[in-house]
Short mmCIF file of C-alpha atoms and ligand atoms in Angstrom, two decimals:
data_model
loop_
_atom_site.label_atom_id
_atom_site.label_comp_id
_atom_site.label_asym_id
_atom_site.label_seq_id
_atom_site.Cartn_x
_atom_site.Cartn_y
_atom_site.Cartn_z
CA UNK A 1 -104.19 -8.26 36.77
CA UNK A 2 -103.50 -6.32 39.97
CA UNK A 3 -106.11 -3.72 38.94
CA UNK A 4 -108.66 -6.50 38.51
CA UNK A 5 -107.80 -8.33 41.69
CA UNK A 6 -107.88 -5.14 43.76
CA UNK A 7 -111.20 -4.09 42.22
CA UNK A 8 -109.82 -0.73 41.07
CA UNK A 9 -110.13 -1.52 37.35
CA UNK A 10 -108.69 0.83 34.78
CA UNK A 11 -107.98 1.63 31.17
CA UNK A 12 -104.70 0.49 29.64
CA UNK A 13 -103.08 1.26 26.33
CA UNK A 14 -100.78 -1.12 24.49
CA UNK A 15 -98.65 0.43 21.78
CA UNK A 16 -96.00 -1.62 20.01
CA UNK A 17 -94.89 -2.39 16.46
CA UNK A 18 -96.78 -4.97 14.40
CA UNK A 19 -96.13 -8.61 15.17
CA UNK A 20 -94.70 -8.02 18.64
CA UNK A 21 -97.46 -9.79 20.55
CA UNK A 22 -100.16 -7.21 21.33
CA UNK A 23 -103.00 -9.49 20.26
CA UNK A 24 -101.42 -12.43 22.02
CA UNK A 25 -101.10 -10.47 25.28
CA UNK A 26 -104.62 -9.05 25.12
CA UNK A 27 -106.10 -12.47 24.43
CA UNK A 28 -104.39 -13.89 27.51
CA UNK A 29 -105.54 -10.98 29.69
CA UNK A 30 -109.14 -11.17 28.46
CA UNK A 31 -109.28 -14.93 29.00
CA UNK A 32 -107.88 -14.60 32.50
CA UNK A 33 -110.21 -11.75 33.51
CA UNK A 34 -113.30 -13.40 32.03
CA UNK A 35 -112.45 -16.72 33.65
CA UNK A 36 -112.95 -14.88 36.94
CA UNK A 37 -116.41 -13.69 35.78
CA UNK A 38 -115.15 -10.12 35.48
CA UNK A 39 -115.69 -7.80 32.52
CA UNK A 40 -112.97 -6.69 30.14
CA UNK A 41 -113.26 -4.96 26.78
CA UNK A 42 -110.54 -4.63 24.18
CA UNK A 43 -110.74 -1.83 21.64
CA UNK A 44 -108.46 -0.85 18.80
CA UNK A 45 -107.69 2.58 17.42
CA UNK A 46 -107.45 1.52 13.80
CA UNK A 47 -110.17 0.27 11.53
CA UNK A 48 -108.54 -3.10 10.95
CA UNK A 49 -107.87 -3.93 14.59
CA UNK A 50 -111.26 -2.65 15.73
CA UNK A 51 -113.06 -4.81 13.19
CA UNK A 52 -111.00 -7.85 14.11
CA UNK A 53 -111.63 -7.46 17.84
CA UNK A 54 -115.32 -6.75 17.45
CA UNK A 55 -115.74 -9.75 15.21
CA UNK A 56 -113.76 -12.08 17.46
CA UNK A 57 -114.97 -10.84 20.82
CA UNK A 58 -118.59 -9.97 20.18
CA UNK A 59 -119.27 -12.12 17.10
CA UNK A 60 -120.41 -8.94 15.36
CA UNK A 61 -119.95 -7.62 11.88
CA UNK A 62 -119.54 -3.87 12.20
CA UNK A 63 -118.93 -1.03 9.81
CA UNK A 64 -116.48 1.61 10.92
CA UNK A 65 -117.98 5.03 10.30
CA UNK A 66 -116.38 8.41 9.81
CA UNK A 67 -114.44 9.67 12.82
CA UNK A 68 -117.00 12.39 13.54
CA UNK A 69 -119.77 9.82 13.72
CA UNK A 70 -117.74 7.72 16.12
CA UNK A 71 -117.30 10.75 18.36
CA UNK A 72 -121.03 11.29 18.32
CA UNK A 73 -121.61 7.68 19.30
CA UNK A 74 -119.11 7.94 22.15
CA UNK A 75 -120.82 11.05 23.49
CA UNK A 76 -124.14 9.24 23.36
CA UNK A 77 -122.74 6.31 25.35
CA UNK A 78 -121.36 8.62 28.02
CA UNK A 79 -124.76 10.24 28.74
N1 LIG B 1 -95.40 -14.57 24.18
C1 LIG B 1 -95.59 -15.23 23.03
N2 LIG B 1 -95.35 -16.55 22.96
C2 LIG B 1 -95.52 -17.22 21.81
N3 LIG B 1 -95.95 -16.70 20.67
C3 LIG B 1 -96.21 -15.39 20.67
C4 LIG B 1 -96.04 -14.58 21.84
N4 LIG B 1 -96.37 -13.30 21.53
C5 LIG B 1 -96.72 -13.33 20.24
N5 LIG B 1 -96.62 -14.57 19.73
C6 LIG B 1 -96.91 -14.95 18.34
O1 LIG B 1 -96.34 -13.98 17.48
C7 LIG B 1 -97.23 -13.69 16.40
C8 LIG B 1 -97.56 -12.21 16.38
O2 LIG B 1 -98.24 -11.89 17.58
P1 LIG B 1 -99.50 -10.92 17.59
O3 LIG B 1 -100.43 -11.24 16.46
O4 LIG B 1 -100.06 -10.98 18.97
O5 LIG B 1 -98.81 -9.52 17.33
P2 LIG B 1 -99.50 -8.08 17.21
O6 LIG B 1 -98.58 -7.15 17.91
O7 LIG B 1 -100.90 -8.11 17.67
O8 LIG B 1 -99.44 -7.85 15.64
P3 LIG B 1 -100.27 -6.80 14.74
O9 LIG B 1 -100.01 -5.43 15.29
O10 LIG B 1 -99.67 -6.98 13.36
O11 LIG B 1 -101.73 -7.21 14.79
C9 LIG B 1 -98.45 -14.58 16.59
O12 LIG B 1 -98.32 -15.73 15.79
C10 LIG B 1 -98.41 -14.93 18.06
O13 LIG B 1 -99.02 -16.19 18.30
#
């Protein structure tokens, strides 16, 4: 929250065993940040978590493509 409040922003990684509260923590952080009209995105590095977050957060149904295609998409976004 300090990164948000100071305006610096950032990218943060949460890595912990299953069932330890990652989703719970991220949900709280997203709610807090968005309640202040700021922007926060949560992404997962596995197919299951990515699908779940995309569905919950963006109300989208997405299909996870092959890793090489994802890399291509990321490069496109960065242009
Ligand atoms: N601080 C907390 N207070 C109360 N309940 C919590 C807290 N953290 C986690 N929980 C509860 O513990 C359970 C597991 O939490 P959560 O789903 O966030 O874990 P996770 O690390 O995202 O798991 P997974 O990697 O399997 O998706 C949930 O039912 C959640 O509501």
